[in-house]
Amino acid sequence: MSWNEFDIIEQVFKRNMVEDDDVITGIGDDAALLRVPANEQLAVSTDTLVNGIHFPESTAAYDIGYKSLAVNLSDMAAMAASPRWVTLGLCLPNHDESWLRGFADGFFRLATEFGVQLVGGDITHGPLSINVTIMGTVPAGAALKRDGVKPGDQIYITGKPGMAALALTLLQGELQRDTGIPDDCLQRLNRPYPRVAAGIALRNIASAAIDISDGLAADLGHLLTASGCGAEINLEDIPLHEGLLLLNDEECWRHVLNMGDDYELCFTVAPDSEQLISNLSEKLDCPISPIGRALAGTGIIWRGSDGDSVTRQSSGYQHFQAK
Ligand code: ADP
Ligand code: MG
């Protein structure tokens, strides 16, 4: 059977995921109508995933659907917003029914888990790319922004950076290993789990937050620049996946600091917060590690195991390289 775009919307995307009185009009009109609850602010973010750039061409439809929503949920997490609604812009090379069903299964699996309602979108014909706009709500003034870091604040990360990067390097054959790709790293690359619960729990606790999409060095750099601060990071305090330890030192740190796609959170909290954060980590069942502290000034000082400063690249993934 050959589908037109209206069939696709009806058959695949018109699903009621959650009971939500704040959706006044969803899919089917010229625009969705949504109610933002009193005393809350609307957080809006958009991300595009392009075939061959944001996911390898061989990626399963399910994983592409999953990841296109996951990366947007991660932005809500970084703002401490509760994700509520999404729109989906699809550019498709063809109307392959089984691909579309696979994509939708991955997308709606996360939408259901996070209580997010698909309220509109667009379908066009062309090279495969997916654009998702996500909307969330957050009590007025409670959002975590990038500009709130103060000198002396402790710096934390969730999870282990570099796992998705290791999977990508192995998948692309740049590195060969008899043991194959570690399952948990492949999972990080294809199905990153957005830290929404951690973001919400950090309201009124963290001073600033960002999600790590382009690599820890670059994204921490954005947080510090927005706040007018510098930082010192103890490399030994960054938890490393055992698969990364098999790389040489330079390659290991390039994966951990300069490659993206982890979708973990990096956040700051006022001094003496270790106990509070360790309790939170346990309650959320989310690994959180202190990795350093913010300083007056600019730039990141990377410290090795002896406490001496070592040189590390500060750049991350960039779509447009300066010439
Ligand atoms: P219009 O031409 O007025 O922009 P469309 O014909 O493109 O509207 O879409 C019809 C309805 O279907 C709209 O409500 C739109 O938001 C929704 N829609 C289109 N594509 C998608 C999609 N991929 N996912 C969810 N809703 C969609
Ligand atoms: Mg219209």
Tab-separated table of C-alpha atoms and ligand atoms in Angstrom:
chain	number	residue	atom	x	y	z
A	1	MET	CA	0.000	0.000	0.000
A	2	SER	CA	1.298	3.431	-0.809
A	3	TRP	CA	0.723	6.110	1.801
A	4	ASN	CA	0.413	9.830	1.406
A	5	GLU	CA	1.359	12.120	4.268
A	6	PHE	CA	-2.182	12.223	5.655
A	7	ASP	CA	-2.233	8.417	5.894
A	8	ILE	CA	1.102	8.544	7.700
A	9	ILE	CA	-0.195	11.030	10.242
A	10	GLU	CA	-3.427	9.069	10.800
A	11	GLN	CA	-1.861	5.613	10.864
A	12	VAL	CA	1.364	6.291	12.663
A	13	PHE	CA	1.521	9.586	14.505
A	14	LYS	CA	-1.981	10.341	15.786
A	15	ARG	CA	-1.681	8.621	19.127
A	16	ASN	CA	-2.923	9.835	22.462
A	17	MET	CA	-0.010	9.237	24.761
A	18	VAL	CA	-1.229	10.916	27.888
A	19	GLU	CA	-4.405	12.421	29.329
A	20	ASP	CA	-3.567	16.104	29.239
A	21	ASP	CA	-6.199	18.795	29.852
A	22	ASP	CA	-3.635	21.400	28.842
A	23	VAL	CA	-3.763	20.208	25.220
A	24	ILE	CA	-6.772	22.142	23.936
A	25	THR	CA	-6.143	21.201	20.278
A	26	GLY	CA	-3.557	18.626	19.173
A	27	ILE	CA	-2.813	17.120	15.758
A	28	GLY	CA	-5.264	18.056	13.002
A	29	ASP	CA	-5.598	21.821	13.010
A	30	ASP	CA	-3.285	24.496	11.629
A	31	ALA	CA	-1.604	24.837	15.001
A	32	ALA	CA	-1.773	23.163	18.367
A	33	LEU	CA	-3.357	25.059	21.241
A	34	LEU	CA	-1.721	24.491	24.602
A	35	ARG	CA	-2.338	25.898	28.054
A	36	VAL	CA	0.651	26.798	30.212
A	37	PRO	CA	-0.385	26.368	33.868
A	38	ALA	CA	-0.505	29.521	35.998
A	39	ASN	CA	2.826	30.485	37.598
A	40	GLU	CA	4.785	28.261	35.219
A	41	GLN	CA	7.088	29.237	32.399
A	42	LEU	CA	7.271	27.582	28.976
A	43	ALA	CA	10.667	26.060	28.057
A	44	VAL	CA	11.071	25.505	24.300
A	45	SER	CA	13.924	23.790	22.511
A	46	THR	CA	14.485	22.327	19.060
A	47	ASP	CA	17.004	19.855	17.649
A	48	THR	CA	17.532	18.407	14.197
A	49	LEU	CA	19.042	14.994	13.519
A	50	VAL	CA	20.528	14.457	10.061
A	51	ASN	CA	21.193	11.027	8.576
A	52	GLY	CA	24.922	10.256	8.528
A	53	ILE	CA	25.794	13.148	10.847
A	54	HIS	CA	23.797	12.659	14.030
A	55	PHE	CA	23.387	8.930	13.565
A	56	PRO	CA	25.220	6.434	11.347
A	57	GLU	CA	23.250	5.529	8.194
A	58	SER	CA	22.950	1.949	9.445
A	59	THR	CA	20.986	3.010	12.556
A	60	ALA	CA	17.695	1.133	13.068
A	61	ALA	CA	14.483	3.145	12.569
A	62	TYR	CA	13.483	2.454	16.199
A	63	ASP	CA	16.732	3.949	17.499
A	64	ILE	CA	16.399	7.028	15.278
A	65	GLY	CA	12.866	7.603	16.634
A	66	TYR	CA	14.072	7.080	20.178
A	67	LYS	CA	17.118	9.302	19.847
A	68	SER	CA	15.296	12.175	18.137
A	69	LEU	CA	13.107	12.535	21.202
A	70	ALA	CA	15.842	11.662	23.714
A	71	VAL	CA	18.130	14.524	22.696
A	72	ASN	CA	15.257	16.971	23.084
A	73	LEU	CA	14.232	15.553	26.458
A	74	SER	CA	17.846	16.043	27.493
A	75	ASP	CA	17.520	19.793	26.820
A	76	MET	CA	14.458	19.893	29.075
A	77	ALA	CA	16.475	18.036	31.736
A	78	ALA	CA	19.249	20.609	31.491
A	79	MET	CA	16.709	23.403	32.135
A	80	ALA	CA	15.013	21.491	34.975
A	81	ALA	CA	11.765	21.671	32.974
A	82	SER	CA	9.062	18.994	32.960
A	83	PRO	CA	8.688	17.891	29.326
A	84	ARG	CA	5.075	18.192	28.127
A	85	TRP	CA	4.570	18.522	24.363
A	86	VAL	CA	6.469	17.912	21.120
A	87	THR	CA	6.116	18.627	17.428
A	88	LEU	CA	7.824	16.460	14.850
A	89	GLY	CA	9.161	17.639	11.487
A	90	LEU	CA	10.088	14.698	9.286
A	91	CYS	CA	11.933	14.889	6.004
A	92	LEU	CA	11.673	11.439	4.414
A	93	PRO	CA	13.305	9.968	1.294
A	94	ASN	CA	10.322	7.571	0.899
A	95	HIS	CA	7.162	6.407	2.663
A	96	ASP	CA	8.408	3.056	3.853
A	97	GLU	CA	5.700	1.715	6.145
A	98	SER	CA	7.848	-0.610	8.234
A	99	TRP	CA	10.514	2.095	8.700
A	100	LEU	CA	7.843	4.557	9.830
A	101	ARG	CA	6.322	2.088	12.272
A	102	GLY	CA	9.767	1.307	13.712
A	103	PHE	CA	10.574	5.006	14.017
A	104	ALA	CA	7.245	5.701	15.735
A	105	ASP	CA	7.686	2.777	18.159
A	106	GLY	CA	11.036	4.210	19.334
A	107	PHE	CA	9.672	7.750	19.494
A	108	PHE	CA	6.482	6.831	21.371
A	109	ARG	CA	8.280	4.489	23.750
A	110	LEU	CA	10.057	7.538	25.238
A	111	ALA	CA	7.038	9.824	24.820
A	112	THR	CA	4.991	7.413	26.937
A	113	GLU	CA	7.701	7.010	29.547
A	114	PHE	CA	8.091	10.774	29.986
A	115	GLY	CA	4.407	11.697	29.610
A	116	VAL	CA	4.989	13.781	26.491
A	117	GLN	CA	2.179	14.378	23.969
A	118	LEU	CA	2.866	14.759	20.213
A	119	VAL	CA	0.744	17.766	19.226
A	120	GLY	CA	1.736	18.479	15.628
A	121	GLY	CA	4.386	18.366	12.972
A	122	ASP	CA	5.201	18.365	9.317
A	123	ILE	CA	6.178	15.809	6.688
A	124	THR	CA	8.234	16.619	3.629
A	125	HIS	CA	10.057	14.635	0.956
A	126	GLY	CA	13.874	14.748	0.812
A	127	PRO	CA	17.025	13.368	2.473
A	128	LEU	CA	16.257	11.808	5.865
A	129	SER	CA	16.279	14.316	8.714
A	130	ILE	CA	14.200	14.698	11.829
A	131	ASN	CA	13.395	17.912	13.627
A	132	VAL	CA	11.772	17.833	17.037
A	133	THR	CA	10.593	20.860	18.969
A	134	ILE	CA	9.926	20.142	22.584
A	135	MET	CA	8.006	22.239	25.087
A	136	GLY	CA	8.122	21.857	28.825
A	137	THR	CA	6.962	23.748	31.855
A	138	VAL	CA	8.862	24.877	34.905
A	139	PRO	CA	7.735	26.880	37.966
A	140	ALA	CA	8.542	30.554	37.348
A	141	GLY	CA	12.151	31.240	38.308
A	142	ALA	CA	13.099	27.587	38.934
A	143	ALA	CA	14.729	26.834	35.569
A	144	LEU	CA	18.447	26.001	35.621
A	145	LYS	CA	20.282	28.307	33.267
A	146	ARG	CA	23.872	28.360	32.100
A	147	ASP	CA	24.757	31.674	33.678
A	148	GLY	CA	24.358	30.853	37.365
A	149	VAL	CA	27.816	29.445	38.238
A	150	LYS	CA	29.652	31.237	41.090
A	151	PRO	CA	33.384	30.879	41.842
A	152	GLY	CA	33.763	28.130	44.449
A	153	ASP	CA	30.744	26.114	43.248
A	154	GLN	CA	31.313	22.400	42.928
A	155	ILE	CA	31.016	20.869	39.468
A	156	TYR	CA	29.228	17.537	38.955
A	157	ILE	CA	28.444	15.229	36.079
A	158	THR	CA	25.940	12.394	35.763
A	159	GLY	CA	27.087	9.084	34.269
A	160	LYS	CA	30.370	8.337	32.499
A	161	PRO	CA	31.323	10.632	29.620
A	162	GLY	CA	32.833	9.104	26.479
A	163	MET	CA	30.765	5.927	26.295
A	164	ALA	CA	28.748	6.957	23.229
A	165	ALA	CA	31.954	8.178	21.580
A	166	LEU	CA	33.662	4.832	22.148
A	167	ALA	CA	30.718	3.008	20.556
A	168	LEU	CA	30.820	5.352	17.560
A	169	THR	CA	34.572	4.903	17.036
A	170	LEU	CA	34.200	1.122	17.176
A	171	LEU	CA	31.126	1.178	14.921
A	172	GLN	CA	32.943	3.250	12.320
A	173	GLY	CA	35.782	0.721	12.301
A	174	GLU	CA	38.378	3.328	13.314
A	175	LEU	CA	39.338	0.978	16.082
A	176	GLN	CA	39.172	-2.796	15.998
A	177	ARG	CA	38.541	-4.928	19.015
A	178	ASP	CA	37.988	-8.680	19.270
A	179	THR	CA	35.496	-8.164	22.055
A	180	GLY	CA	33.256	-6.023	19.846
A	181	ILE	CA	31.351	-2.964	21.042
A	182	PRO	CA	30.421	-2.950	24.741
A	183	ASP	CA	26.615	-3.209	24.988
A	184	ASP	CA	26.283	-0.374	27.463
A	185	CYS	CA	28.268	1.973	25.172
A	186	LEU	CA	26.137	1.083	22.150
A	187	GLN	CA	23.074	1.713	24.293
A	188	ARG	CA	24.426	5.176	25.208
A	189	LEU	CA	24.956	5.989	21.530
A	190	ASN	CA	21.626	4.728	20.189
A	191	ARG	CA	19.329	5.070	23.175
A	192	PRO	CA	20.696	7.735	25.515
A	193	TYR	CA	18.548	7.968	28.635
A	194	PRO	CA	17.654	11.605	29.274
A	195	ARG	CA	18.307	12.776	32.849
A	196	VAL	CA	14.933	14.444	33.238
A	197	ALA	CA	14.368	13.265	36.824
A	198	ALA	CA	17.795	14.538	37.877
A	199	GLY	CA	17.164	17.928	36.255
A	200	ILE	CA	13.843	18.363	38.050
A	201	ALA	CA	15.332	17.209	41.375
A	202	LEU	CA	18.064	19.841	41.010
A	203	ARG	CA	15.604	22.778	40.997
A	204	ASN	CA	16.537	25.114	43.858
A	205	ILE	CA	19.735	23.080	44.432
A	206	ALA	CA	21.961	23.559	41.373
A	207	SER	CA	23.244	26.999	40.425
A	208	ALA	CA	23.532	26.160	36.709
A	209	ALA	CA	23.261	23.183	34.350
A	210	ILE	CA	23.929	22.086	30.767
A	211	ASP	CA	23.543	18.775	28.968
A	212	ILE	CA	26.624	17.241	27.391
A	213	SER	CA	25.909	16.898	23.686
A	214	ASP	CA	29.159	18.134	22.145
A	215	GLY	CA	31.668	16.785	24.707
A	216	LEU	CA	32.393	17.618	28.340
A	217	ALA	CA	35.159	20.144	27.614
A	218	ALA	CA	33.078	22.197	25.171
A	219	ASP	CA	29.825	22.064	27.122
A	220	LEU	CA	31.426	22.818	30.483
A	221	GLY	CA	33.176	25.649	28.626
A	222	HIS	CA	29.754	27.037	27.551
A	223	LEU	CA	28.520	26.915	31.143
A	224	LEU	CA	31.593	28.749	32.423
A	225	THR	CA	31.612	31.341	29.645
A	226	ALA	CA	27.930	32.121	30.230
A	227	SER	CA	28.702	32.595	33.932
A	228	GLY	CA	31.976	34.498	33.518
A	229	CYS	CA	33.909	31.860	35.505
A	230	GLY	CA	36.831	29.487	35.079
A	231	ALA	CA	37.244	26.031	36.645
A	232	GLU	CA	39.662	23.365	37.753
A	233	ILE	CA	38.795	19.771	36.926
A	234	ASN	CA	40.469	16.730	38.455
A	235	LEU	CA	40.756	14.221	35.639
A	236	GLU	CA	41.008	11.388	38.175
A	237	ASP	CA	37.533	12.218	39.474
A	238	ILE	CA	35.887	11.700	36.094
A	239	PRO	CA	34.477	8.147	36.101
A	240	LEU	CA	35.667	6.188	33.063
A	241	HIS	CA	34.112	3.190	31.363
A	242	GLU	CA	36.586	0.263	31.394
A	243	GLY	CA	36.478	0.126	27.591
A	244	LEU	CA	38.066	3.577	27.421
A	245	LEU	CA	41.009	2.502	29.560
A	246	LEU	CA	42.178	0.252	26.716
A	247	LEU	CA	42.849	3.327	24.565
A	248	ASN	CA	46.097	5.239	24.801
A	249	ASP	CA	46.027	8.269	27.087
A	250	GLU	CA	45.473	10.851	24.359
A	251	GLU	CA	42.684	8.905	22.641
A	252	CYS	CA	41.010	8.092	25.927
A	253	TRP	CA	40.779	11.755	26.930
A	254	ARG	CA	39.710	12.803	23.436
A	255	HIS	CA	36.741	10.436	23.758
A	256	VAL	CA	35.931	11.582	27.288
A	257	LEU	CA	36.382	15.329	26.847
A	258	ASN	CA	36.036	16.213	23.184
A	259	MET	CA	33.491	13.860	21.628
A	260	GLY	CA	29.774	14.261	22.091
A	261	ASP	CA	26.499	12.385	22.247
A	262	ASP	CA	26.516	11.432	25.928
A	263	TYR	CA	23.434	13.457	26.917
A	264	GLU	CA	24.526	13.426	30.535
A	265	LEU	CA	24.150	16.527	32.701
A	266	CYS	CA	26.933	18.789	33.942
A	267	PHE	CA	25.827	21.069	36.777
A	268	THR	CA	27.166	23.229	39.581
A	269	VAL	CA	26.146	23.519	43.232
A	270	ALA	CA	27.264	25.896	46.020
A	271	PRO	CA	30.247	24.578	48.110
A	272	ASP	CA	29.906	21.717	50.616
A	273	SER	CA	27.168	20.001	48.657
A	274	GLU	CA	28.690	16.496	48.451
A	275	GLN	CA	26.351	14.878	50.973
A	276	LEU	CA	23.254	16.468	49.500
A	277	ILE	CA	24.206	15.362	45.991
A	278	SER	CA	25.229	11.894	47.065
A	279	ASN	CA	21.818	11.436	48.740
A	280	LEU	CA	20.120	12.692	45.608
A	281	SER	CA	22.163	10.317	43.451
A	282	GLU	CA	21.029	7.393	45.560
A	283	LYS	CA	17.399	8.480	45.603
A	284	LEU	CA	17.341	8.936	41.818
A	285	ASP	CA	19.423	5.832	41.150
A	286	CYS	CA	21.561	8.061	38.928
A	287	PRO	CA	25.365	8.078	39.200
A	288	ILE	CA	26.642	11.594	39.970
A	289	SER	CA	30.317	12.496	40.460
A	290	PRO	CA	32.005	15.681	41.693
A	291	ILE	CA	34.770	16.502	39.188
A	292	GLY	CA	36.084	19.899	40.223
A	293	ARG	CA	35.159	23.439	41.147
A	294	ALA	CA	34.500	26.793	39.567
A	295	LEU	CA	37.099	29.544	39.912
A	296	ALA	CA	37.196	33.272	39.355
A	297	GLY	CA	38.720	33.984	35.935
A	298	THR	CA	38.367	32.139	32.654
A	299	GLY	CA	39.311	28.793	31.104
A	300	ILE	CA	39.570	25.263	32.448
A	301	ILE	CA	42.598	23.966	34.329
A	302	TRP	CA	42.805	20.174	33.917
A	303	ARG	CA	44.632	18.509	36.804
A	304	GLY	CA	46.332	15.109	36.586
A	305	SER	CA	46.658	12.562	39.396
A	306	ASP	CA	49.588	14.438	41.001
A	307	GLY	CA	47.583	17.655	41.058
A	308	ASP	CA	49.729	19.267	38.357
A	309	SER	CA	47.962	20.928	35.500
A	310	VAL	CA	47.981	19.044	32.189
A	311	THR	CA	47.091	20.250	28.703
A	312	ARG	CA	43.799	19.039	27.270
A	313	GLN	CA	41.921	20.144	24.194
A	314	SER	CA	38.940	22.300	25.037
A	315	SER	CA	37.026	21.994	21.781
A	316	GLY	CA	34.107	19.694	21.091
A	317	TYR	CA	32.048	18.568	18.121
A	318	GLN	CA	31.402	21.451	15.737
A	319	HIS	CA	29.295	21.443	12.578
A	320	PHE	CA	31.033	24.449	11.086
A	321	GLN	CA	34.790	24.435	11.624
A	322	ALA	CA	36.389	27.874	11.599
A	323	LYS	CA	38.893	28.084	8.716
B	1	ADP	P1	-0.664	22.536	7.319
B	1	ADP	O1	-0.641	22.302	5.829
B	1	ADP	O2	-1.800	23.387	7.762
B	1	ADP	O3	0.649	23.001	7.844
B	1	ADP	P2	-0.418	19.728	7.487
B	1	ADP	O4	-1.313	19.260	6.406
B	1	ADP	O5	1.051	19.793	7.236
B	1	ADP	O6	-0.939	21.126	7.994
B	1	ADP	O7	-0.650	18.839	8.781
B	1	ADP	C1	-1.949	18.502	9.196
B	1	ADP	C2	-1.929	18.271	10.691
B	1	ADP	O8	-1.102	17.147	10.988
B	1	ADP	C3	-1.356	19.442	11.475
B	1	ADP	O9	-2.062	19.543	12.693
B	1	ADP	C4	0.057	19.017	11.737
B	1	ADP	O10	0.557	19.608	12.931
B	1	ADP	C5	-0.072	17.507	11.868
B	1	ADP	N1	1.170	16.812	11.464
B	1	ADP	C6	1.796	16.850	10.274
B	1	ADP	N2	2.892	16.075	10.263
B	1	ADP	C7	2.975	15.515	11.494
B	1	ADP	C8	3.879	14.631	12.136
B	1	ADP	N3	4.967	14.151	11.526
B	1	ADP	N4	3.644	14.313	13.417
B	1	ADP	C9	2.585	14.799	14.059
B	1	ADP	N5	1.681	15.623	13.526
B	1	ADP	C10	1.864	15.986	12.263
B	2	MG	MG	-2.371	25.141	7.748
